[in-house]
mmCIF file with all atom_site columns, N, CA and C in Angstrom:
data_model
loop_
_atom_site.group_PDB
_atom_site.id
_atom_site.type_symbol
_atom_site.label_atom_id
_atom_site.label_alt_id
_atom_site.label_comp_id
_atom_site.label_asym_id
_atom_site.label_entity_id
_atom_site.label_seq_id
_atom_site.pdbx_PDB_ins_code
_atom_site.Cartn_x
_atom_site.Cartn_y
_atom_site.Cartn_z
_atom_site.occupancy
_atom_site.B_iso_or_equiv
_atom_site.pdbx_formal_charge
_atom_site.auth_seq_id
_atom_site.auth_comp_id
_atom_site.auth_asym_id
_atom_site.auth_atom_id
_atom_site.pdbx_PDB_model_num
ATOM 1   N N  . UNK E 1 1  ? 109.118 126.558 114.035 1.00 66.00 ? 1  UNK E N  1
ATOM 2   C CA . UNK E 1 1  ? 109.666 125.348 113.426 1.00 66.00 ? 1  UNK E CA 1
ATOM 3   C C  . UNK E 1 1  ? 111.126 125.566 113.099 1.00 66.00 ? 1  UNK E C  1
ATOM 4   N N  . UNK E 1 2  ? 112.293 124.787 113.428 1.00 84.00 ? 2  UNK E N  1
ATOM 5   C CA . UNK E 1 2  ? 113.349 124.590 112.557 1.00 84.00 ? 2  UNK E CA 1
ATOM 6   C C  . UNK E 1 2  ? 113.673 123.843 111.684 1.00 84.00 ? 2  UNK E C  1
ATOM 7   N N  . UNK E 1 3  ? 114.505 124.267 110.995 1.00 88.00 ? 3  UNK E N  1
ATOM 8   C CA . UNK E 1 3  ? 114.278 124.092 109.039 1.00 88.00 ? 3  UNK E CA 1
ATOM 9   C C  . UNK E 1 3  ? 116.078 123.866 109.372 1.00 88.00 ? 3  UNK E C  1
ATOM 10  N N  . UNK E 1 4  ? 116.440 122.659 108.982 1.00 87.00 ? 4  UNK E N  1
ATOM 11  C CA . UNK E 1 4  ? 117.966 122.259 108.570 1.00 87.00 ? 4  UNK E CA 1
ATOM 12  C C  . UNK E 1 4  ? 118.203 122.044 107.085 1.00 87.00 ? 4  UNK E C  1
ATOM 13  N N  . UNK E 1 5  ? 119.066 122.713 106.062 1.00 90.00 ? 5  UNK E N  1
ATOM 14  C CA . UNK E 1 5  ? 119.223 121.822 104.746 1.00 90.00 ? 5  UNK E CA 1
ATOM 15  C C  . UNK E 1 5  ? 120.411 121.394 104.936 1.00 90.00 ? 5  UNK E C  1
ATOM 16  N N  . UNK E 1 6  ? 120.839 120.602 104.249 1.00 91.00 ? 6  UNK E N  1
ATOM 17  C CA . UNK E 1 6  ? 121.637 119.382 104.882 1.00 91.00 ? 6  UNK E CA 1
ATOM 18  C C  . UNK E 1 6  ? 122.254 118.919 103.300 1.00 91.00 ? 6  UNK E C  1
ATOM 19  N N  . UNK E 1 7  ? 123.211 119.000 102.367 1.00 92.00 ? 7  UNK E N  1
ATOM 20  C CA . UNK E 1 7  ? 124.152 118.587 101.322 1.00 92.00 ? 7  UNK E CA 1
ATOM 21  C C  . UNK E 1 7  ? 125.381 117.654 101.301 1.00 92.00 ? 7  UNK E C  1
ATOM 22  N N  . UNK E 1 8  ? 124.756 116.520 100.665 1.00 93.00 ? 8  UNK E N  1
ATOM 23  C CA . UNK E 1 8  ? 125.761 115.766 100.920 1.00 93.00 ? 8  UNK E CA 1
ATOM 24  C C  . UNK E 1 8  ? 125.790 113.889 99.691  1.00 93.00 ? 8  UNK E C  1
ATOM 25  N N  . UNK E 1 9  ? 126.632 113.535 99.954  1.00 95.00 ? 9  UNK E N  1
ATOM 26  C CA . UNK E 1 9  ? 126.694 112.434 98.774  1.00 95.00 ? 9  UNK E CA 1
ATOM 27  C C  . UNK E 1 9  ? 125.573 111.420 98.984  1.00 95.00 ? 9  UNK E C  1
ATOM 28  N N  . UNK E 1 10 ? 125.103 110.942 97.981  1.00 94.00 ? 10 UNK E N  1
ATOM 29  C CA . UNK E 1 10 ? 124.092 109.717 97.899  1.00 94.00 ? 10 UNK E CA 1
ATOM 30  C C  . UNK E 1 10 ? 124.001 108.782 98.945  1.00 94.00 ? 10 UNK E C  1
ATOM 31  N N  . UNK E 1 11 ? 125.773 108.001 98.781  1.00 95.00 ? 11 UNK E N  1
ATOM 32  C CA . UNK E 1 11 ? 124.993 106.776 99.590  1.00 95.00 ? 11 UNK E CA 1
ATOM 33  C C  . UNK E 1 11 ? 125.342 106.873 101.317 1.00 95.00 ? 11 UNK E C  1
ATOM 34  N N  . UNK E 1 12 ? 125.810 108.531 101.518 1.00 95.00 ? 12 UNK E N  1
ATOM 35  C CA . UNK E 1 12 ? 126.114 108.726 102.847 1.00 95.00 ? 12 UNK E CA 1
ATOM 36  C C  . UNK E 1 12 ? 124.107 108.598 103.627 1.00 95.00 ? 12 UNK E C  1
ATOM 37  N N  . UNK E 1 13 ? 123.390 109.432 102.354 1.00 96.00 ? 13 UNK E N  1
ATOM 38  C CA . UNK E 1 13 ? 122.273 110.243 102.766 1.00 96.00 ? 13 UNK E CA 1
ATOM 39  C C  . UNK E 1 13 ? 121.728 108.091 102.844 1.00 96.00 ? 13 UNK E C  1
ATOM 40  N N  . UNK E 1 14 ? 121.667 107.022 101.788 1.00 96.00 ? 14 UNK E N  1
ATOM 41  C CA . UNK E 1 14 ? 121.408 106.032 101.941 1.00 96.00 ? 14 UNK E CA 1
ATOM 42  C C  . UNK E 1 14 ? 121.659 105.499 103.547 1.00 96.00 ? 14 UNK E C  1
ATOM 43  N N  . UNK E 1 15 ? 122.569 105.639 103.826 1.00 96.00 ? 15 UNK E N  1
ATOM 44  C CA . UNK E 1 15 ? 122.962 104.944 105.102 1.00 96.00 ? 15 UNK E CA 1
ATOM 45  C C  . UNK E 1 15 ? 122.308 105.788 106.234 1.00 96.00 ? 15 UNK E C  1
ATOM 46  N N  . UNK E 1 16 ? 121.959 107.097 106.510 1.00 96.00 ? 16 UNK E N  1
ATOM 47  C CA . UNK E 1 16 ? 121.383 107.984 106.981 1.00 96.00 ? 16 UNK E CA 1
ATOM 48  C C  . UNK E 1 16 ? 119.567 107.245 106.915 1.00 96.00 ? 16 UNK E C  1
ATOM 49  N N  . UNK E 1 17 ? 119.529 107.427 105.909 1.00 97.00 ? 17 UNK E N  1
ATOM 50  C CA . UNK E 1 17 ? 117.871 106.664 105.905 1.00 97.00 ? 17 UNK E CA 1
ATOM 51  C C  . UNK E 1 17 ? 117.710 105.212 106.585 1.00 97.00 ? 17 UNK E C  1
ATOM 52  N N  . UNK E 1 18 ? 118.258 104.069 106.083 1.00 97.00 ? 18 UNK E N  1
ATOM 53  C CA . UNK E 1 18 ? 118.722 102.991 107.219 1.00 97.00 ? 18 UNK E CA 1
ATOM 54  C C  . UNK E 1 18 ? 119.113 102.771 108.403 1.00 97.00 ? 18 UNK E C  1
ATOM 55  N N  . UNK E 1 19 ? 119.405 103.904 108.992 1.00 96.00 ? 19 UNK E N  1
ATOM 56  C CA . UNK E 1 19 ? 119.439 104.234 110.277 1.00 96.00 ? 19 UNK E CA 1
ATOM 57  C C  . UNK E 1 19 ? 118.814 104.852 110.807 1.00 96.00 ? 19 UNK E C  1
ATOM 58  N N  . UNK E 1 20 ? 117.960 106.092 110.563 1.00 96.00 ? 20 UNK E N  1
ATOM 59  C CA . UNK E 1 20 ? 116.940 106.705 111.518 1.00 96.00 ? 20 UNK E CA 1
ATOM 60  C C  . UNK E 1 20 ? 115.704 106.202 110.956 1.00 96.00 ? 20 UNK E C  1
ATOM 61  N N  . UNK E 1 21 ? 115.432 105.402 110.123 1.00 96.00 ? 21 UNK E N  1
ATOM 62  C CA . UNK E 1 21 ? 114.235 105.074 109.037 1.00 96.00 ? 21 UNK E CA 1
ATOM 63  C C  . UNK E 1 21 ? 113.912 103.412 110.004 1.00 96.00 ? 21 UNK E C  1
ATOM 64  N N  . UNK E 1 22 ? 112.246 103.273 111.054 1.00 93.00 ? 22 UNK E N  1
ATOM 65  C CA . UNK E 1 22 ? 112.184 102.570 111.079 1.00 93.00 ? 22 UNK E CA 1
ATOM 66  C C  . UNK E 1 22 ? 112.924 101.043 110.449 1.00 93.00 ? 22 UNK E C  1
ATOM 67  N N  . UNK E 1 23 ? 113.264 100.019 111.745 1.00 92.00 ? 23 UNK E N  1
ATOM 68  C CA . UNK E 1 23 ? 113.870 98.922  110.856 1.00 92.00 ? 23 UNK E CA 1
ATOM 69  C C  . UNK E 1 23 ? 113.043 97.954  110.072 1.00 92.00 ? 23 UNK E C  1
ATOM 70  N N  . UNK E 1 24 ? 111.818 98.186  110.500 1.00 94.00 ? 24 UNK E N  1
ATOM 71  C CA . UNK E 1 24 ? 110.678 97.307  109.718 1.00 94.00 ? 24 UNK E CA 1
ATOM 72  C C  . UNK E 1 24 ? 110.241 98.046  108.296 1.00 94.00 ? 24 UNK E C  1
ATOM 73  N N  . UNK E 1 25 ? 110.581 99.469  108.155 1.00 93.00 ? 25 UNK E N  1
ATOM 74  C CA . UNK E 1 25 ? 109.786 99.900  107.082 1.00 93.00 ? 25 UNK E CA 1
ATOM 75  C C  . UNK E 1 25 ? 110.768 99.952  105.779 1.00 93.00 ? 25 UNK E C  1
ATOM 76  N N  . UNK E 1 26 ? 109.891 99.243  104.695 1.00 94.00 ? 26 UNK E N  1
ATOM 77  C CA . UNK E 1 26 ? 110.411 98.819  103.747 1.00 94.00 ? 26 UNK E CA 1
ATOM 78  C C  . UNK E 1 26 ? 110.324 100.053 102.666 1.00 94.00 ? 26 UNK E C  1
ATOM 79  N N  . UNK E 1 27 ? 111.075 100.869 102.462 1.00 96.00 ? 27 UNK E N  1
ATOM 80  C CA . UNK E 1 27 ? 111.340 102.347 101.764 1.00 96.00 ? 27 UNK E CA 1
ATOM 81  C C  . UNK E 1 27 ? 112.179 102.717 100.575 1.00 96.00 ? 27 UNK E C  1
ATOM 82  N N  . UNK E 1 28 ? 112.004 102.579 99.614  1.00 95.00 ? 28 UNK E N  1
ATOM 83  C CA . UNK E 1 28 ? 113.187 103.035 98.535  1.00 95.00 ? 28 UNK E CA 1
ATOM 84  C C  . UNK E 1 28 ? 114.085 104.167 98.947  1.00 95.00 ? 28 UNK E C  1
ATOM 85  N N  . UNK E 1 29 ? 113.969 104.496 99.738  1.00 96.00 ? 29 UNK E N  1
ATOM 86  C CA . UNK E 1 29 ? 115.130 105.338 100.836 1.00 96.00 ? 29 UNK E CA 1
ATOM 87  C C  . UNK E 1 29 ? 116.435 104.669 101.431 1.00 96.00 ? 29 UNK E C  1
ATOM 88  N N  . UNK E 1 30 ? 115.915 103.699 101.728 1.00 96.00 ? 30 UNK E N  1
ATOM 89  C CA . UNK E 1 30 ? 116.944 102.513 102.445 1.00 96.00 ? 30 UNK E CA 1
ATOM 90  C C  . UNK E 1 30 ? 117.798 101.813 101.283 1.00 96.00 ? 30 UNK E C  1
ATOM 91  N N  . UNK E 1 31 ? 116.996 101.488 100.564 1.00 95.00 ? 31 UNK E N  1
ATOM 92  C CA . UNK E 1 31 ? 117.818 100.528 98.923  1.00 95.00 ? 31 UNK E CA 1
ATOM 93  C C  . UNK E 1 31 ? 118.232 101.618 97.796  1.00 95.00 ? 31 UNK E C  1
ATOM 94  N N  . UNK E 1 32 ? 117.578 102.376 97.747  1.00 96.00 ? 32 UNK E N  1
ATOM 95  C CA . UNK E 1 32 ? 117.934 103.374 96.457  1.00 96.00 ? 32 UNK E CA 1
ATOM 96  C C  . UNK E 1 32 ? 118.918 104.321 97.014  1.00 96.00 ? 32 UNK E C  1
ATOM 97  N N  . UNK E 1 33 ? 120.061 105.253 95.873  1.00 95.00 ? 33 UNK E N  1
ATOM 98  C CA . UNK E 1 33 ? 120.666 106.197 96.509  1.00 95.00 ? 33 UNK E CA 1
ATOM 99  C C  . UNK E 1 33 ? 119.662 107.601 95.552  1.00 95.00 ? 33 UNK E C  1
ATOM 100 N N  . UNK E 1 34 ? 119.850 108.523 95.562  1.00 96.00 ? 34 UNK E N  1
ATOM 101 C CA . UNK E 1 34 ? 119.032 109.764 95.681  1.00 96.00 ? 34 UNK E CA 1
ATOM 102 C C  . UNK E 1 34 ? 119.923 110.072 94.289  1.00 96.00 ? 34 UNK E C  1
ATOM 103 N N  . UNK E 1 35 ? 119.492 110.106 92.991  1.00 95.00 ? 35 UNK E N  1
ATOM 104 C CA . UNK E 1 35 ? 119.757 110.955 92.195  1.00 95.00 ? 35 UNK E CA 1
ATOM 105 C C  . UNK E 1 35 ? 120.855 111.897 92.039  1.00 95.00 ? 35 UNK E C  1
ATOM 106 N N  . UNK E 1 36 ? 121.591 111.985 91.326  1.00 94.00 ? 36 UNK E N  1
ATOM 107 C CA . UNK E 1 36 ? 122.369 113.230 91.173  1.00 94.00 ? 36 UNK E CA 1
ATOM 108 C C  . UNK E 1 36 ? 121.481 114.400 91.155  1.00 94.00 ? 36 UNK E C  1
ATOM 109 N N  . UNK E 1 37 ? 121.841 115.555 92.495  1.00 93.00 ? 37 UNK E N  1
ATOM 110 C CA . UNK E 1 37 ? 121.566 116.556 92.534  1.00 93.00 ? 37 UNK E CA 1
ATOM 111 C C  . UNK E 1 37 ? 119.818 116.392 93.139  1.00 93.00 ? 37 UNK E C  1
ATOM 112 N N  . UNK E 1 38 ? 119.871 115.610 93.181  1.00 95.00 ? 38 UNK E N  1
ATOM 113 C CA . UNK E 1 38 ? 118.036 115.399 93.975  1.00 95.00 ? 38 UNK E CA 1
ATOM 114 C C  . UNK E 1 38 ? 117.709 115.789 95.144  1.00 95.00 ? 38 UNK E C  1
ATOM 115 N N  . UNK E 1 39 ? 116.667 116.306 95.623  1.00 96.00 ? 39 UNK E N  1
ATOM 116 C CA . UNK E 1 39 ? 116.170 117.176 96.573  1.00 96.00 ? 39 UNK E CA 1
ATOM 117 C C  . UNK E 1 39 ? 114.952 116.298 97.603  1.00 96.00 ? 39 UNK E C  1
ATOM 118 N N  . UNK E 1 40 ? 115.374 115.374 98.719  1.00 96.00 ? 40 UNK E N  1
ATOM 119 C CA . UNK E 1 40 ? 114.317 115.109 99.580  1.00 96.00 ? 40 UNK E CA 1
ATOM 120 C C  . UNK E 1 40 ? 114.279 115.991 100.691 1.00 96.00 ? 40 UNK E C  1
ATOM 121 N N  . UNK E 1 41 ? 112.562 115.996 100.726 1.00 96.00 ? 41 UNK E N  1
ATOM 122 C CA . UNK E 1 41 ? 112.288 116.704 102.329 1.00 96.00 ? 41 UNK E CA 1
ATOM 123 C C  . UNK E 1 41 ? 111.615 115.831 103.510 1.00 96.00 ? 41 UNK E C  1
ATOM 124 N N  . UNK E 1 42 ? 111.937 115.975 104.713 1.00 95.00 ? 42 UNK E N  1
ATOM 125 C CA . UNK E 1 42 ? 111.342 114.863 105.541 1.00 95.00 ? 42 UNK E CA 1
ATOM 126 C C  . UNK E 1 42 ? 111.704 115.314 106.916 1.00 95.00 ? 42 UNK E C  1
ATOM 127 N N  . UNK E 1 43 ? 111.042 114.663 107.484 1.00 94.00 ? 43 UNK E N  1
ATOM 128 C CA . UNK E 1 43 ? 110.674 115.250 109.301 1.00 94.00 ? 43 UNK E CA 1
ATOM 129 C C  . UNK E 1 43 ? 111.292 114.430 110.004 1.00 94.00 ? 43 UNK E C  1
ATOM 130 N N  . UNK E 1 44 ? 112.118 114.535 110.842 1.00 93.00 ? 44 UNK E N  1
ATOM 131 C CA . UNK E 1 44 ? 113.179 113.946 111.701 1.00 93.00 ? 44 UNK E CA 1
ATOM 132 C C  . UNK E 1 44 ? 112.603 114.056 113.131 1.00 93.00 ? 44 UNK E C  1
ATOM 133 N N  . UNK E 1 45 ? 111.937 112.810 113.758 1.00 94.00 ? 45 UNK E N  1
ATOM 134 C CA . UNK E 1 45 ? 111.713 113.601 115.129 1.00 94.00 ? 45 UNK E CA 1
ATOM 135 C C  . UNK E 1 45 ? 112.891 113.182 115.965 1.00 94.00 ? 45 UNK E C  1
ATOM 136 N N  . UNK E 1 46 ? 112.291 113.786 116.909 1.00 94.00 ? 46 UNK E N  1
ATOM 137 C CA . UNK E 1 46 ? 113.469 113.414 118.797 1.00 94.00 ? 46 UNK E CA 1
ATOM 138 C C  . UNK E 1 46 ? 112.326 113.406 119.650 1.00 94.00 ? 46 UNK E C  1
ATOM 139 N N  . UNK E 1 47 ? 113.134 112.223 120.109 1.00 93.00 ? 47 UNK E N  1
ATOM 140 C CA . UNK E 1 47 ? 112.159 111.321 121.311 1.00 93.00 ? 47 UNK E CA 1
ATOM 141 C C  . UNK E 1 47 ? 112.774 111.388 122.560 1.00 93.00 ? 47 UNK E C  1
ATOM 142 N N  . UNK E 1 48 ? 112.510 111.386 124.219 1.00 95.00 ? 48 UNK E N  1
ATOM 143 C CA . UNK E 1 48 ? 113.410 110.877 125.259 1.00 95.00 ? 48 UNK E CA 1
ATOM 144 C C  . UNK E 1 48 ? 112.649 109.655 125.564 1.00 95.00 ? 48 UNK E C  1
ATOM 145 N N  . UNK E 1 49 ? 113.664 108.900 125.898 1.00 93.00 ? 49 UNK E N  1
ATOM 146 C CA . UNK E 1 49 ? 113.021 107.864 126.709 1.00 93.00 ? 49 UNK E CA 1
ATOM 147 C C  . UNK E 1 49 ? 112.858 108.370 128.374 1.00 93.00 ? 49 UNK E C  1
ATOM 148 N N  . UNK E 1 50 ? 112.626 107.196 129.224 1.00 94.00 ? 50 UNK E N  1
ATOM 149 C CA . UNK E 1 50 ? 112.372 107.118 130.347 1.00 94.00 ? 50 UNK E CA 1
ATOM 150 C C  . UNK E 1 50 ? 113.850 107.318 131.234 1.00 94.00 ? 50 UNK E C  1
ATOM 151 N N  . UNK E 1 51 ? 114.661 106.887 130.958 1.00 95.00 ? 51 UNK E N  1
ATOM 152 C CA . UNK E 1 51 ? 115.610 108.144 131.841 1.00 95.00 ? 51 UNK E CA 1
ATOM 153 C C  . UNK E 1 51 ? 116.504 108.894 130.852 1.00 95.00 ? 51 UNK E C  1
ATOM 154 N N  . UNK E 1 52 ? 115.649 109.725 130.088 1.00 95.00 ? 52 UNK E N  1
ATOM 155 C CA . UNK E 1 52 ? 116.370 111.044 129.610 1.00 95.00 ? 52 UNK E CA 1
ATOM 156 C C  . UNK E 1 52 ? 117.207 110.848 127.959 1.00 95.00 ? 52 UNK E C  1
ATOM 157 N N  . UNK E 1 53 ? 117.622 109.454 127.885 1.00 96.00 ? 53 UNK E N  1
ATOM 158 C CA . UNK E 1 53 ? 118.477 109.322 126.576 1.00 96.00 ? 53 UNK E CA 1
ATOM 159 C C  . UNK E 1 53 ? 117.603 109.677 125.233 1.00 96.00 ? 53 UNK E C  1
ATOM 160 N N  . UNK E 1 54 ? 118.111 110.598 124.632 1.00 96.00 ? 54 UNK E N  1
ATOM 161 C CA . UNK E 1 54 ? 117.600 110.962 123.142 1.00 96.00 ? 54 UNK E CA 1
ATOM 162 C C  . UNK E 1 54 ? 117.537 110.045 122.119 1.00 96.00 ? 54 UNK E C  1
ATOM 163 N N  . UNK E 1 55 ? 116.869 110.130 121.337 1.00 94.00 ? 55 UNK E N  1
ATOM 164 C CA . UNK E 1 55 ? 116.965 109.157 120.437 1.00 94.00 ? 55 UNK E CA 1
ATOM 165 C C  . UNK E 1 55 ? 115.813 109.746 119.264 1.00 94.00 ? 55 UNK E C  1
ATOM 166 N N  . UNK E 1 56 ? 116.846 109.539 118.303 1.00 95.00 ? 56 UNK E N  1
ATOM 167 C CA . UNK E 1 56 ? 115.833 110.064 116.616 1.00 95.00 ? 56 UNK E CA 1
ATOM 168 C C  . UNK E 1 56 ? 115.871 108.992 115.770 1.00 95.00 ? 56 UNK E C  1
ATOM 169 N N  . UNK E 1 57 ? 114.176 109.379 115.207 1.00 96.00 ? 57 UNK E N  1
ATOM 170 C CA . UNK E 1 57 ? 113.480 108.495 114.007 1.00 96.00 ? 57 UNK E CA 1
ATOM 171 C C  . UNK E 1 57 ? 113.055 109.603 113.018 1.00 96.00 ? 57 UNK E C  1
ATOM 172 N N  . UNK E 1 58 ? 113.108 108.660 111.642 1.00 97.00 ? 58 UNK E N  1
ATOM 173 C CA . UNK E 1 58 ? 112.988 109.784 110.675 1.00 97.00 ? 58 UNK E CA 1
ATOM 174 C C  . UNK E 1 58 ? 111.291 108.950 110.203 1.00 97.00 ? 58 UNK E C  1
ATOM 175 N N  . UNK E 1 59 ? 110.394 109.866 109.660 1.00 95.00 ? 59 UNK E N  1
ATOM 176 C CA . UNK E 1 59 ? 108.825 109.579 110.008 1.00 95.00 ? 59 UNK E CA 1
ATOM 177 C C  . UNK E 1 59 ? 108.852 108.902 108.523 1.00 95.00 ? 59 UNK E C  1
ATOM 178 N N  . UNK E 1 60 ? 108.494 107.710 107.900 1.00 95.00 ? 60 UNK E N  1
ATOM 179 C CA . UNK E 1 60 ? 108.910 107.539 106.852 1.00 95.00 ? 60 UNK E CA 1
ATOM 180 C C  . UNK E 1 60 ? 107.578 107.758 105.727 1.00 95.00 ? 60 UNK E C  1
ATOM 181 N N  . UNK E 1 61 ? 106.517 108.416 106.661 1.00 96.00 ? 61 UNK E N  1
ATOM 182 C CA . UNK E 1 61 ? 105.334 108.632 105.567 1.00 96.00 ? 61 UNK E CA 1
ATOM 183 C C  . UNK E 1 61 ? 105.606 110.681 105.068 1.00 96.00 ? 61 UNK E C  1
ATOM 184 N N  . UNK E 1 62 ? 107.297 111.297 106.064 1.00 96.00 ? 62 UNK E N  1
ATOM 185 C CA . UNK E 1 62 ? 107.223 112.528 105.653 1.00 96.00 ? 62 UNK E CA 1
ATOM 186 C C  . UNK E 1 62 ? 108.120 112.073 104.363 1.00 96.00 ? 62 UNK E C  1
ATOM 187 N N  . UNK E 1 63 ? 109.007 111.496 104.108 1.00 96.00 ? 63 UNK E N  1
ATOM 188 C CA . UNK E 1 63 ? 109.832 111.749 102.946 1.00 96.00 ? 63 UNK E CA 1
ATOM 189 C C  . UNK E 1 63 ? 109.059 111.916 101.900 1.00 96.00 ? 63 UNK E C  1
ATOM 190 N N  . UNK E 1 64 ? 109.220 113.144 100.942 1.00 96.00 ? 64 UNK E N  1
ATOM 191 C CA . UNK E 1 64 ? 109.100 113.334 100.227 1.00 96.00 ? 64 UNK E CA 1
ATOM 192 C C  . UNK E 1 64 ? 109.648 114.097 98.908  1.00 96.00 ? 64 UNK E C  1
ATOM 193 N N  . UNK E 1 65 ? 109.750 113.384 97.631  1.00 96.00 ? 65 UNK E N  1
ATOM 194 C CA . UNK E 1 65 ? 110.721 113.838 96.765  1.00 96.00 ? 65 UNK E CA 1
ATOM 195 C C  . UNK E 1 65 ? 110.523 115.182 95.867  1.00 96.00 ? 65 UNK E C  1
ATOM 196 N N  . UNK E 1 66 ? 111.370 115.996 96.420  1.00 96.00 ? 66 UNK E N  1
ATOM 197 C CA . UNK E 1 66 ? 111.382 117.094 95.550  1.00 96.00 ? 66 UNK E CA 1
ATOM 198 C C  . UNK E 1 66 ? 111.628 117.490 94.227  1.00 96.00 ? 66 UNK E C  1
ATOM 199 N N  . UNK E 1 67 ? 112.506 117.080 94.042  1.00 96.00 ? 67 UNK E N  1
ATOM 200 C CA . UNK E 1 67 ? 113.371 116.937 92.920  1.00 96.00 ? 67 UNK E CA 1
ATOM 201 C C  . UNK E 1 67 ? 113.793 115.814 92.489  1.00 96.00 ? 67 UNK E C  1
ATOM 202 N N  . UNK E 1 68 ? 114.306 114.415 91.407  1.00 95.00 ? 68 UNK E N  1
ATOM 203 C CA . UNK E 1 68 ? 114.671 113.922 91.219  1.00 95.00 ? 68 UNK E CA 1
ATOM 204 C C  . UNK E 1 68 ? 114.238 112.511 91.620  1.00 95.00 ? 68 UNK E C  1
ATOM 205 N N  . UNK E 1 69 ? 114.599 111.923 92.626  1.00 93.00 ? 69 UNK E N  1
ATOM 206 C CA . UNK E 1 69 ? 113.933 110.918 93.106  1.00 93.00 ? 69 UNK E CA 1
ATOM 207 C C  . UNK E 1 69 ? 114.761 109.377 93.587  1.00 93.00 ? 69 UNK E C  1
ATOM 208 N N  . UNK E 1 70 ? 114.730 108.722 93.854  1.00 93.00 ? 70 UNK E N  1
ATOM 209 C CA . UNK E 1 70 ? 115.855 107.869 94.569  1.00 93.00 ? 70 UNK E CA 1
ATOM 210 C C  . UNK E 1 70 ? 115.598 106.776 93.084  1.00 93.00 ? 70 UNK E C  1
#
């Protein structure tokens, strides 16, 4: 398995969730920003399509709050 940790400001990580975060799924990920100093963990996959282009979704039943909380 690879393991990324990843540090960075609230509403960058907000806009990050709104974009790889299904557009139908309705998530306090997408509307909330993450706590000062708060800790989420969550599974990012990668997909190819049919001729080869990559493309990532973030699984929105992995987020889960470690620390703090959105």
């Amino acid at each position: 398995e690879n393991h990324v940790i990843v540090g960075g400001h609230s509403i960058y990580f907000r806009s990050f969730f709104r974009t790889f975060m299904p557009y139908t799924e309705d998530h306090a990920a997408k509307s909330k920003k993450i706590v000062n100093c708060g800790v989420v963990a969550l599974d990012l996959l990668k997909f190819k399509n049919e001729h080869g282009k990559t493309y990532y979704m973030i699984d929105p039943k992995t987020v889960n709050v470690v620390y703090g909380g959105f």
